[in-house]
Amino acid sequence: MNPLMNQTPLHHWHKQNNAHLSEFSGYEMPLWYPAGTRTEHLSVITHVGIFDTSHMASIWINGPDAFHLLQYAFSRDLNRWNGKPDSQLPEGRCAYGVFLNPSGEVMDDAVVYRFRNDCFMAVVNASMGKTITRHLTDCRDNMNVEIKDLTDRIGKMDIQGPLSAKVLAKALTDPEKILKKMAYFSFKGSGPFSSHGETVKLINGIPVMVSRTGYTGEFGFELFVRSEDLLQTWELIFESGRSFDIQACGLAARDSLRTGAVLPLSHQDIGAWPYVRHPWTFSLPFNSEKNGFTKHFIGGNVLLVEKEAEYTYPFAGFDPRKIIAGKASVSDSAGKTIGSVLTCTTDMAIDRQGDRIYSMATPDRPVDFLPKGLSCGFVKVEVPLEAGTVVYLEDGRRRIKVRIENDIRPDRTARCAMEKMLLA
Amino acid sequence: MKEILELNLPQNVLYTKDHEWMDTTGNTMRIGINDYAQDQLGEIVYVELPQIGACLNKGDVFGTVESVKAVSEVFMPVSGEVIQVNTDLENAPELVSSSPYEKGWMIEIKASNPDEVKTMMDREAYLKFLEGIK
C-alpha cells in the first residue's frame, strides 16, 4: 500500500474480510466486499448495511460565540431551524448545510450538531478537517470561540437500512429510552466528544453518540465513538445484525445509494462554483418570498445577485449503462452541447416501467419486479430544464439517453417514523 | 482484492495484456475477461456485446463491461468474425463475475489470421506480466 495513505481503525478488518481497497481522499478505503456492490446496495434498501465512515472529519466549535460564528460561516439559519422565525436549532438536533467562501462557492458541506447552548460539532468530508478548521479560525476575528479538528480521535460508522433500529437496539443499553420517538436529524449521547449531557452506551460499555442521519437516503444512524473503540463497536453491530442479514458495504454502494437519494458529493456535485440553481436550496436561508436571505453569512450576498450560474439537475437513464462523468458532455435533443456531467453511477434498486420509476421498496411495485438498475446522477447545464426533458450524455465512447428528474429512487425510508421501523 | 496467487487462471486458455482470455482448442475461439479483470472491476451489472457477423480486427473494442463504478472496454485478442454471443449475459451480467471462464464467456469468433494467436500469453507468461503491473 502507499505509505502516504491514511488508514481507518477498521483497516485490518477490511483486509481480513477481503475488501477491495482503494484510495479515497487520502484514505485507503473499502470500495466493496466480496458480496459485491449490487448486493451491498440492495441490502441497504431491504435490510441493513454498515459503512466505515471514519475518514470523515469532525470539528469541535465551543464557546460563548460558537452560535454567532456558525450563523456567519454556515449556510443554514440556525435561528430558523424548522423554517419558522425564532426556532433556534435545539440541543440534540443537527442540520445540513454548506460552508461557502466569499465568492459564494462551496468549500465543503457539513452536518452541524448542537450539543449544548454554546457547544457544536461540524462533520465535514474526508481530508477537509484542516481546511474548514482554518477557515473557521480565520472567520473568528475577535469572537470568543474555540475551534478544534478532532479528526484522528473520532471513529465513525454508519448503520443504514430499514432494519437499522432493530440491530442497534440489540447493541445499546436501554434502547427503548434512547430510540423511542427519535426524530430524523436528531442525536443522543455525546459519545467521544464530551462528558456533559446524556450518556449513551453500547452493551460493551463503550460511550457512543447516536445520530439519526446518514448518506444513503435510507433509514439509519451514524455512530460516533473514540477511534480506539471503533473496531469493537463495528464488531458488536455486525454480530447484532447477523440475524438480520447485515452486510458490510463499501464506498461504491455508498456512492450509488446517495446518488439515487439525490444527495450531492462535495467537490463533485457541489464545489468551486456559485451555490445556486441546484436541488439543495433547502440548505440556504431563503426568506418565504425566495428573494432574499433571513441572515447575513459568508458568500450569501454574491448568491443573491448571481445571474450567470449554471443549473444542476438530477437525471436517470433508461438502463444501467453509464458514461464516464468528468469526461462527458450533455447535449439537448437538437444535438447542441449544453453542459457537463457531475456524477454518473447506477442505482441497482430501481427500474422504469412505463413513465414511472419503481424501487425494490415501492409498495405497489409490479409483481416479480427485478430491477436491472438505472444510470443516474447530476448534470450541470447552461439552460433551465423541466423535469421530464430528455438529454443525451456523451463521453467520446458512448452516448446515452437520460431524463431530467425531480427525484430518482422512490420510496426511500430515511424519514420513516422510528416506531414503524422498530415494529416492522 | 485477490492476491496474484488466489487468481483463477486456467492452463487451457491464452491471455492478453488487457486481461481477456481466449480458448483456442475448438474450431471457433471463445473469448471473455479473466478472473483478474473481474476482480478489479467489481460486480458486473451490464455487458454490451457486438452483433453476430461483425468482423473486427485484433485490438478492436468488441464490447463493454460495466460495474456500478466503472465502464471498461474489452478488446479482440485476434482478428476475426463474431460467430456467437452469450445472450445469457443480457439478463445475468453477473455471470462474468461469478463464472468468468464458463457461464460468463462473452463471444465466439472465427479467427481470420490464426497466426495472431502467437501474440497471446500462456498462464505462466501472463502471471509474470501481472507481477510486473501489480
XYZ file of C-alpha atoms in Angstrom:
558
model
C 0.000 0.000 0.000
C 1.004 3.601 -0.444
C 2.704 4.673 2.830
C 1.234 8.161 2.449
C -2.324 6.893 2.656
C -4.231 7.136 5.926
C -5.969 4.101 7.342
C -9.073 3.936 9.496
C -9.203 1.878 12.722
C -11.065 -0.803 10.710
C -8.375 -1.229 8.077
C -7.295 -4.634 9.335
C -10.922 -5.842 9.475
C -11.465 -4.743 5.874
C -8.379 -6.640 4.732
C -9.305 -9.754 6.704
C -12.737 -9.649 5.086
C -11.243 -9.380 1.590
C -12.469 -5.888 0.843
C -11.388 -4.376 -2.460
C -9.479 -1.354 -1.163
C -8.768 1.871 -2.962
C -7.600 5.401 -2.248
C -10.294 7.948 -1.423
C -9.391 11.476 -0.249
C -6.075 10.280 1.156
C -7.543 7.227 2.910
C -7.308 3.597 1.903
C -10.986 2.622 1.993
C -13.097 -0.406 1.037
C -14.786 0.030 -2.347
C -16.707 -3.227 -1.969
C -16.547 -6.562 -0.164
C -16.730 -9.985 -1.842
C -20.565 -9.874 -1.800
C -20.345 -7.155 -4.454
C -21.703 -3.643 -4.806
C -25.112 -4.716 -6.062
C -25.743 -6.930 -3.040
C -24.474 -4.211 -0.700
C -26.683 -1.558 -2.326
C -29.784 -3.772 -2.186
C -29.090 -4.756 1.444
C -29.474 -1.132 2.484
C -32.775 -0.831 0.615
C -34.314 -4.014 2.005
C -32.344 -4.928 5.165
C -29.347 -3.235 6.756
C -25.777 -2.340 5.857
C -22.804 -0.880 7.738
C -20.194 1.514 6.417
C -16.811 2.584 7.767
C -17.045 6.388 7.658
C -14.061 7.196 9.872
C -12.481 9.119 7.031
C -14.984 11.918 7.662
C -13.674 14.814 9.754
C -15.175 16.235 12.960
C -14.627 19.811 14.094
C -15.461 20.940 17.604
C -16.792 24.518 17.920
C -17.148 25.591 21.508
C -17.553 28.896 23.364
C -19.897 31.831 24.016
C -19.706 32.945 20.363
C -19.943 29.473 18.751
C -23.520 30.145 17.626
C -22.602 33.524 16.100
C -19.635 32.056 14.264
C -21.820 29.366 12.700
C -24.520 31.892 11.827
C -21.826 33.835 9.954
C -19.981 30.919 8.316
C -22.586 28.144 7.810
C -25.370 28.377 5.216
C -28.280 27.320 7.441
C -30.081 29.901 9.549
C -29.773 28.287 12.974
C -32.371 30.759 14.268
C -34.937 29.277 11.888
C -34.119 25.650 12.325
C -37.508 24.373 11.216
C -38.132 27.221 8.786
C -40.094 29.363 11.217
C -38.778 32.539 12.906
C -37.388 32.143 16.418
C -36.930 28.399 16.173
C -33.321 28.004 17.209
C -31.585 24.714 16.480
C -32.226 22.892 19.775
C -29.678 20.839 21.681
C -29.737 17.289 20.397
C -30.566 18.330 16.838
C -28.438 18.735 13.747
C -28.737 20.439 10.363
C -27.249 20.003 6.903
C -25.677 22.952 5.092
C -22.502 24.214 3.439
C -19.519 26.429 4.182
C -19.088 28.971 1.379
C -16.143 31.182 0.513
C -16.762 34.921 -0.041
C -17.443 34.215 -3.743
C -20.387 32.004 -2.818
C -18.580 28.798 -3.817
C -18.731 25.619 -1.748
C -15.690 24.884 0.409
C -17.410 21.805 1.826
C -20.781 20.570 3.021
C -21.414 19.623 6.629
C -23.850 18.466 9.258
C -23.738 20.756 12.285
C -24.705 19.250 15.654
C -25.732 21.237 18.715
C -24.613 19.562 21.948
C -25.246 22.470 24.307
C -26.102 26.119 24.063
C -22.518 27.111 23.244
C -21.156 23.817 22.028
C -21.361 22.500 18.434
C -19.698 19.999 16.153
C -19.416 20.118 12.352
C -18.885 16.870 10.448
C -17.194 17.613 7.128
C -15.709 15.443 4.402
C -12.558 13.342 4.410
C -9.395 15.442 4.414
C -11.399 18.672 4.907
C -10.900 18.871 8.700
C -7.839 21.078 8.467
C -9.212 23.317 5.710
C -12.514 24.054 7.426
C -10.863 24.407 10.833
C -8.518 27.011 9.320
C -11.412 28.725 7.541
C -13.483 28.983 10.747
C -10.431 30.188 12.652
C -9.914 32.901 10.016
C -13.580 33.928 10.288
C -13.445 34.034 14.073
C -11.992 37.539 14.288
C -12.340 38.507 17.959
C -15.179 36.119 18.715
C -14.809 34.042 21.842
C -14.863 30.506 20.455
C -12.536 27.531 20.375
C -12.213 25.528 17.134
C -10.575 22.107 17.212
C -10.068 19.483 14.499
C -10.857 16.147 16.188
C -10.472 14.043 13.053
C -7.920 11.495 14.232
C -9.568 10.989 17.608
C -13.008 10.032 16.354
C -14.143 6.697 14.959
C -17.342 6.721 12.949
C -19.558 4.108 11.336
C -22.953 4.302 9.664
C -25.698 1.742 10.019
C -28.281 2.199 7.272
C -31.380 0.428 6.040
C -34.885 -0.345 7.300
C -33.683 -2.847 9.921
C -31.073 -0.462 11.407
C -33.053 0.338 14.561
C -33.620 -3.327 15.340
C -29.917 -4.060 15.017
C -28.914 -1.011 17.038
C -31.480 -1.832 19.739
C -29.644 -5.127 20.352
C -26.337 -3.308 20.823
C -27.486 -0.414 23.071
C -28.045 -0.360 26.799
C -31.556 0.944 27.448
C -32.506 1.029 23.738
C -36.147 1.821 24.406
C -35.299 5.084 26.146
C -32.759 6.109 23.519
C -34.562 5.216 20.325
C -38.142 5.972 21.305
C -39.537 8.803 19.168
C -36.030 9.682 17.995
C -36.579 12.169 15.156
C -34.782 12.396 11.816
C -31.728 14.679 12.208
C -31.624 14.327 15.987
C -28.957 12.655 18.130
C -28.466 11.180 21.585
C -25.421 10.982 23.804
C -22.149 12.772 23.442
C -20.021 9.670 22.914
C -16.392 10.611 22.483
C -16.964 14.361 22.465
C -17.886 15.497 25.904
C -18.552 14.268 29.395
C -21.593 16.532 29.597
C -25.135 15.600 28.757
C -26.904 12.305 28.470
C -24.687 9.223 28.452
C -25.469 6.603 25.860
C -23.577 3.345 25.995
C -23.298 0.179 23.988
C -23.771 -3.103 25.850
C -19.979 -3.493 25.925
C -19.717 -0.219 27.856
C -18.455 1.957 25.001
C -19.836 5.523 25.130
C -21.441 6.377 21.803
C -23.144 9.265 20.113
C -26.099 8.042 18.057
C -27.254 10.338 15.262
C -30.346 9.598 13.183
C -28.719 10.683 9.949
C -26.836 9.123 7.047
C -25.786 9.397 3.427
C -27.920 6.775 1.712
C -31.421 8.261 1.776
C -32.487 5.267 3.833
C -33.464 4.955 7.486
C -30.474 4.639 9.784
C -27.861 6.047 12.102
C -24.351 7.385 12.287
C -22.400 6.247 15.341
C -19.517 8.279 16.777
C -17.058 6.694 19.216
C -13.428 7.172 20.254
C -11.224 5.922 17.438
C -9.790 3.202 19.704
C -13.354 1.910 20.326
C -14.393 1.675 16.691
C -13.319 -1.901 15.959
C -15.216 -3.233 18.975
C -18.242 -1.124 18.054
C -18.187 -2.365 14.464
C -17.867 -5.994 15.559
C -20.681 -5.636 18.089
C -23.024 -4.126 15.485
C -22.018 -6.744 12.930
C -22.762 -9.522 15.438
C -26.079 -7.889 16.469
C -27.043 -7.721 12.799
C -26.236 -11.304 11.845
C -29.816 -12.493 12.257
C -30.953 -9.537 10.105
C -28.569 -10.386 7.231
C -26.418 -7.342 7.899
C -23.964 -6.536 5.105
C -20.677 -4.618 5.308
C -20.771 -2.060 2.488
C -18.042 -0.144 0.684
C -17.787 3.296 -0.870
C -19.142 2.121 -4.231
C -22.518 1.244 -2.689
C -22.398 4.434 -0.603
C -21.991 6.397 -3.828
C -24.781 4.664 -5.738
C -27.151 4.887 -2.752
C -26.555 8.608 -2.161
C -26.920 9.389 -5.856
C -30.291 7.627 -6.065
C -31.300 9.636 -2.992
C -30.326 12.917 -4.768
C -27.632 13.737 -2.206
C -24.616 15.663 -3.508
C -20.984 14.604 -3.222
C -18.927 17.583 -2.134
C -16.219 18.657 -4.621
C -18.054 16.786 -7.368
C -21.739 17.806 -7.434
C -21.207 20.977 -5.431
C -17.894 22.792 -5.445
C -15.960 25.756 -6.742
C -18.883 27.431 -8.458
C -21.725 29.575 -7.063
C -24.021 27.561 -4.809
C -27.316 28.416 -6.541
C -29.713 26.751 -9.018
C -29.441 23.232 -7.629
C -31.702 20.704 -5.862
C -30.380 21.572 -2.381
C -31.724 25.104 -1.920
C -33.247 23.998 1.413
C -29.716 24.397 2.794
C -29.781 28.141 2.016
C -31.594 30.571 4.351
C -34.126 31.868 1.816
C -36.986 34.034 3.065
C -40.539 32.980 2.288
C -40.598 35.136 -0.876
C -37.378 33.412 -2.048
C -35.908 36.805 -2.959
C -33.573 37.294 -0.012
C -31.928 35.565 2.918
C -33.038 35.653 6.548
C -29.475 36.189 7.771
C -26.135 37.625 6.668
C -23.491 34.948 6.028
C -20.261 34.455 4.102
C -20.942 34.138 0.364
C -24.629 34.946 0.739
C -24.631 38.394 -0.894
C -22.930 37.045 -4.008
C -25.562 34.325 -4.427
C -28.422 36.836 -4.344
C -27.081 38.762 -7.342
C -25.711 35.745 -9.242
C -27.260 35.681 -12.728
C -24.808 33.606 -14.786
C -24.679 30.385 -12.773
C -25.393 27.037 -14.415
C -28.268 24.796 -13.338
C -27.711 21.451 -11.583
C -30.331 18.727 -12.071
C -30.703 15.054 -11.155
C -31.193 12.644 -14.044
C -31.986 8.969 -14.527
C -31.286 6.870 -17.607
C -33.320 4.071 -19.163
C -30.960 1.158 -18.398
C -27.821 0.619 -16.257
C -25.370 1.925 -18.877
C -23.158 4.776 -17.738
C -20.786 7.266 -19.227
C -17.640 8.485 -17.504
C -18.561 11.654 -15.622
C -15.897 14.307 -15.823
C -15.193 13.444 -19.448
C -18.782 13.710 -20.588
C -20.870 16.455 -22.129
C -24.629 16.968 -22.076
C -26.489 17.749 -25.288
C -30.115 18.561 -25.960
C -32.343 16.728 -28.424
C -31.161 19.074 -31.217
C -27.572 17.985 -30.567
C -26.426 21.262 -29.011
C -23.932 20.907 -26.154
C -25.450 22.458 -23.042
C -23.317 21.292 -20.129
C -21.316 18.651 -18.314
C -21.915 15.563 -16.180
C -21.046 15.794 -12.465
C -21.920 12.264 -11.322
C -22.980 9.166 -13.227
C -23.473 5.879 -11.427
C -26.034 3.053 -11.390
C -28.755 2.722 -8.768
C -29.225 -1.057 -8.780
C -32.508 -0.997 -6.857
C -34.599 0.844 -9.425
C -36.025 0.412 -12.903
C -38.581 2.055 -15.148
C -41.967 0.623 -16.028
C -43.796 2.948 -18.364
C -43.437 6.525 -17.131
C -42.675 5.590 -13.579
C -39.514 4.634 -11.677
C -40.045 1.804 -9.178
C -37.706 0.686 -6.415
C -37.326 -2.654 -4.668
C -39.021 -0.853 -1.764
C -42.015 0.516 -3.691
C -45.109 -0.964 -2.006
C -47.110 -1.268 -5.251
C -44.215 -2.384 -7.439
C -45.150 -4.789 -10.231
C -45.293 -8.475 -9.303
C -41.885 -10.141 -9.878
C -40.202 -6.728 -10.128
C -36.485 -7.430 -10.616
C -34.667 -4.191 -11.381
C -31.696 -4.156 -13.725
C -30.787 -0.741 -12.359
C -30.742 2.706 -13.935
C -27.838 5.014 -14.568
C -28.338 8.226 -12.632
C -26.534 11.265 -11.339
C -26.306 15.012 -11.808
C -25.751 17.301 -14.778
C -24.770 20.975 -14.762
C -26.230 22.841 -17.732
C -26.391 26.378 -19.131
C -30.150 26.442 -19.580
C -33.057 25.736 -17.225
C -34.682 22.340 -17.918
C -38.042 20.966 -16.832
C -38.302 17.540 -15.211
C -39.130 15.100 -17.989
C -36.765 16.686 -20.520
C -34.673 14.111 -22.363
C -30.974 14.929 -22.808
C -28.000 12.930 -24.068
C -24.727 12.258 -22.244
C -21.645 11.530 -24.296
C -18.111 10.640 -23.165
C -16.491 10.107 -26.560
C -17.149 6.382 -26.415
C -20.867 6.078 -25.954
C -23.939 8.259 -25.933
C -26.773 7.531 -23.526
C -30.253 8.955 -23.341
C -31.365 10.156 -19.911
C -34.267 12.103 -18.468
C -34.097 15.087 -16.121
C -35.912 14.089 -12.921
C -37.153 15.817 -9.759
C -36.235 12.742 -7.768
C -34.524 9.419 -8.559
C -35.092 6.454 -6.208
C -38.680 6.493 -4.907
C -39.968 5.224 -1.555
C -36.871 5.926 0.485
C -37.043 5.195 4.199
C -34.841 7.943 5.742
C -37.788 9.845 7.210
C -39.919 6.872 8.291
C -41.188 7.052 11.874
C -38.978 5.278 14.402
C -41.944 3.390 15.882
C -42.768 1.907 12.499
C -39.183 0.805 11.922
C -38.830 -0.777 15.362
C -42.012 -2.813 14.846
C -41.615 -3.605 11.145
C -8.997 -7.823 -3.788
C -7.389 -11.107 -4.773
C -3.664 -11.654 -4.473
C -1.999 -12.997 -7.610
C -1.781 -16.496 -6.172
C -5.509 -16.500 -5.414
C -6.483 -15.814 -9.019
C -8.200 -18.488 -11.023
C -6.134 -18.619 -14.236
C -6.754 -21.872 -16.121
C -3.922 -23.533 -18.062
C -6.049 -24.295 -21.116
C -6.636 -20.708 -22.288
C -4.410 -17.869 -23.511
C -4.314 -14.328 -22.093
C -3.875 -10.742 -23.306
C -2.349 -7.700 -21.607
C -5.879 -6.272 -21.356
C -6.891 -9.330 -19.291
C -9.070 -11.090 -21.848
C -8.834 -14.865 -22.179
C -9.323 -16.955 -25.316
C -9.894 -20.665 -25.650
C -8.154 -21.817 -28.833
C -8.867 -25.517 -28.522
C -12.070 -25.703 -30.622
C -12.986 -24.807 -34.187
C -14.167 -21.435 -33.034
C -12.440 -19.408 -30.346
C -14.274 -18.421 -27.201
C -13.395 -15.099 -25.503
C -14.115 -13.485 -22.150
C -12.460 -11.447 -19.399
C -10.305 -13.213 -16.835
C -10.518 -13.500 -13.071
C -8.089 -10.615 -12.519
C -10.210 -8.256 -14.656
C -13.497 -9.184 -12.988
C -11.932 -8.869 -9.533
C -10.632 -5.383 -10.348
C -13.936 -4.207 -11.822
C -16.196 -5.444 -9.061
C -19.583 -6.928 -9.716
C -20.584 -6.623 -13.355
C -24.004 -5.043 -13.855
C -24.177 -4.675 -17.630
C -22.484 -6.232 -20.647
C -22.610 -4.870 -24.168
C -21.712 -7.314 -26.939
C -21.286 -6.999 -30.727
C -23.680 -8.205 -33.421
C -23.190 -11.709 -34.749
C -21.398 -11.392 -38.070
C -19.317 -8.377 -37.062
C -15.785 -8.560 -38.468
C -13.262 -6.997 -36.126
C -9.509 -6.557 -36.095
C -7.102 -7.549 -33.363
C -7.238 -4.810 -30.716
C -10.673 -3.512 -31.738
C -13.235 -2.930 -28.996
C -15.808 -5.726 -29.187
C -17.861 -4.794 -26.144
C -18.058 -3.124 -22.766
C -18.484 -4.485 -19.293
C -19.610 -2.228 -16.524
C -19.697 -2.441 -12.798
C -21.552 0.023 -10.582
C -18.423 2.188 -10.523
C -16.684 1.695 -13.848
C -17.134 1.093 -17.560
C -14.420 -0.969 -19.280
C -13.894 -1.867 -22.890
C -12.977 -5.375 -23.991
C -10.688 -5.900 -26.947
C -10.331 -8.537 -29.656
C -7.297 -10.725 -28.849
C -7.065 -11.628 -32.555
C -8.876 -10.579 -35.728
C -11.983 -12.456 -36.722
C -15.719 -12.711 -37.300
C -18.148 -12.904 -34.415
C -19.968 -16.248 -34.727
C -21.811 -16.353 -31.414
C -22.508 -14.067 -28.450
C -23.520 -15.151 -24.946
C -27.090 -13.833 -24.757
C -27.417 -15.110 -21.167
C -25.380 -12.073 -20.117
C -28.237 -9.778 -21.111
C -30.259 -10.842 -18.098
C -27.452 -12.197 -15.928
C -24.388 -9.961 -16.412
C -23.117 -11.093 -13.010
C -22.095 -14.407 -14.623
C -18.987 -12.582 -15.878
C -18.000 -12.116 -12.230
C -19.088 -15.464 -10.820
C -18.008 -17.712 -13.685
C -15.586 -15.819 -15.942
C -14.410 -18.856 -17.944
C -17.587 -20.932 -18.051
C -21.027 -19.309 -17.939
C -19.575 -15.802 -18.256
C -17.934 -16.249 -21.677
C -18.695 -13.325 -23.979
C -18.208 -14.112 -27.688
C -17.055 -16.832 -30.060
C -15.117 -15.907 -33.159
C -13.718 -17.442 -36.271
C -10.149 -16.121 -36.428
C -9.166 -14.614 -39.770
C -5.453 -14.699 -39.056
C -4.694 -17.631 -36.731
C -1.026 -16.616 -36.565
C -2.040 -13.728 -34.291
C -2.683 -16.277 -31.548
C 1.099 -16.378 -31.076
C 0.995 -12.838 -29.647
C -1.039 -14.078 -26.656
C 0.401 -15.262 -23.341
C 0.087 -18.621 -21.672
C -0.684 -18.788 -17.947
C 2.945 -18.508 -16.863
C 3.761 -15.589 -19.127
C 0.581 -13.827 -18.033
C 1.415 -14.346 -14.346
C 4.842 -12.777 -14.925
C 3.169 -9.884 -16.721
C 0.747 -9.404 -13.779
C 3.581 -9.405 -11.257
C 5.097 -6.570 -13.253
C 1.987 -4.378 -13.090
C 0.789 -5.132 -9.554
